[in-house]
Amino acid sequence: MLIVEDVTKNFGQFNALKNINLEFHNGVYGLLAPNGAGKTTLIKMLTTLLFPTSGSIRYDGEDIIKMDERYREMIGYLPQEFGYYKNYSPTSYLLYLAALKGIHRKTAIARVEELLKTVALDHVANKKMKKFSGGMIQRVGIAQAMLNDPKILILDEPTAGLDPKERVRFRNLLTNLARDRIVILSTHIVSDVESIANEIIMIKNQEVLYKDTVSNICGNIQGLVYETKVAYDETERFRSTYLTLSEKQENGSMYMRFLTEDTAKAEWKPVHPNLEDVFLYIYQDGVLSDDQTA
Amino acid sequence: MEKEKFHIEYPTDSERGKQISYIVSVGLTKPKSFLSYLHEMYQQLGFRYLFRDATEILFTIGLALAVMLYGIFSLKSSIDTQALYSFIFTLSPICFFALSSLFLVRALTKDTFSVEMTCKYHVFQLAAFRMLIFSLLTMVMNIVLIIVLSFLFQSIHILDALLLSCSSLSIFSVLYLYALRHAKGLYATYVMMTSWLIVNVLPAFLSQNMYSMFLSHVPAYVYGIVLIISIVLYVKTLKKLIAFRGAEGVQ
């Protein structure tokens, strides 16, 4: 079990995160927040790349900084900007990282072969990575994070550059892995985590706003989300009155999905809120959402 | 009602002793010595991964050697022996600086850094090993250059020159590691090198005689003591580099 207790992180005068308290068991955790909210700072603290200014992070009761290499041996990490050596092939790069992770060469060779198949890169296993697309590089990154069969898998924006098919494949892979390990997935793409995360963590104003299941989080705006048809010349007025969550043009009309606490009108069709609605409600239009919650 | 009697088998003294030493050995792991740590790292990573850029490193050493030899052969035969000593002292750490800055400091700025830093053997641990080897390589290179120099300038005492060169290299290495660990910003090491050159070149420029006399008149045993102290400090600082992550982490 990984516990984040009263963690605050300051960079000089700037407060990036304050009083963060979290508990992770086996399963997928989606860390969902807009860019700049402090996701990467939290991730870097979980990987010991940054140290908390105050508070502690403990794995099975032991401080992860004091655990040092014993902790690093059990984590897999994919950073937001995954670096690689252009003249290396996926096989040689993964074997190099396997050595750094303390994996015996014989075990590493078999593991690399297996992982390259898993991420569908076995056909280019010995090709230099300088010719790879962004998605292929990202898949090498995912493979390296799993090299040591980590107890804690930490992925920062892992689906960047992946096509829809690869995203589905990746989500299935994570669901499978999360049966016996902690998987922490940081993203600002709601669909990456909505279907697979056991719990979603949302950060706002440097603090944890929610840490709950998707359905419980969506329950917070239950009964406030509607869809309705709006005439074209009415759309501007509608947008300024309500928090619009999505818009769709169909058969010459505008279909608006929106959120309001006003009493429902007859032409409004109540719909079940999804995580994207919550995300937009919380982050995208701060002024309006603050007014509406007041 | 009759009381049930329990028979408890207590461990013997030797069994107790064995269990206590087992608990202590599991609970209190002995800190590894620097050398055993390096040996373990070498066994795990091997030459292939510790020096994955070996070709570039050898090229850099070759280039440095060629430039230095060219410099030596271009020296006028009339040059003062004392001046040669000041050259030796000032330029001995050049190759170490070039290798460390090109292959270590650069590693800290690469995108691969985050991934490498979260591995069991991280960038600074590799750096400690490589720095030790770089300083040994520089020492070997300096020895070769001094031998060549002694053939061209018979007035040079090889042992004095070697002692001077090794002292200079070890003092510089300690200062370099200190800058790497304590100064903010990766360019601190470049500032360090520039300061080293200024501190050594400026007095020589102002009064060549006095500076050279100072260097050549310091008794050999003083250089010996300085050398030993700096080597001890160097190894200690390298050990600290293994556990180094800075006060706020690494980024």
PDB file of N, CA, C and O in Angstrom, chain A residues 1 37 75 90 184 194 268:
ATOM      1  N   MET A   1       0.839  -1.199   0.000  1.00  0.00           N
ATOM      2  CA  MET A   1       0.000   0.000   0.000  1.00  0.00           C
ATOM      3  C   MET A   1       0.881   1.259   0.000  1.00  0.00           C
ATOM      4  O   MET A   1       1.844   1.349   0.749  1.00  0.00           O
ATOM      5  N   ALA A  37      -1.729  21.776 -13.252  1.00  0.00           N
ATOM      6  CA  ALA A  37      -2.429  21.672 -11.964  1.00  0.00           C
ATOM      7  C   ALA A  37      -1.557  21.035 -10.872  1.00  0.00           C
ATOM      8  O   ALA A  37      -1.897  21.090  -9.696  1.00  0.00           O
ATOM      9  N   ILE A  75       9.400   0.159  -8.908  1.00  0.00           N
ATOM     10  CA  ILE A  75       8.536   1.056  -9.676  1.00  0.00           C
ATOM     11  C   ILE A  75       8.864   1.004 -11.173  1.00  0.00           C
ATOM     12  O   ILE A  75       9.980   0.704 -11.579  1.00  0.00           O
ATOM     13  N   PRO A  90      14.905  -0.460 -30.208  1.00  0.00           N
ATOM     14  CA  PRO A  90      14.130  -0.722 -28.981  1.00  0.00           C
ATOM     15  C   PRO A  90      14.769  -1.814 -28.131  1.00  0.00           C
ATOM     16  O   PRO A  90      14.864  -1.694 -26.916  1.00  0.00           O
ATOM     17  N   ILE A 184      -0.842   4.044 -11.535  1.00  0.00           N
ATOM     18  CA  ILE A 184      -1.240   5.455 -11.423  1.00  0.00           C
ATOM     19  C   ILE A 184      -1.038   6.106 -12.789  1.00  0.00           C
ATOM     20  O   ILE A 184       0.059   6.081 -13.353  1.00  0.00           O
ATOM     21  N   GLU A 194     -11.681   7.026 -17.814  1.00  0.00           N
ATOM     22  CA  GLU A 194     -13.083   6.865 -17.413  1.00  0.00           C
ATOM     23  C   GLU A 194     -13.511   5.401 -17.326  1.00  0.00           C
ATOM     24  O   GLU A 194     -14.178   4.996 -16.381  1.00  0.00           O
ATOM     25  N   TRP A 268     -35.995  20.537 -22.082  1.00  0.00           N
ATOM     26  CA  TRP A 268     -34.696  20.002 -21.664  1.00  0.00           C
ATOM     27  C   TRP A 268     -34.808  18.512 -21.339  1.00  0.00           C
ATOM     28  O   TRP A 268     -35.712  18.112 -20.595  1.00  0.00           O
TER      29      TRP A 268
END
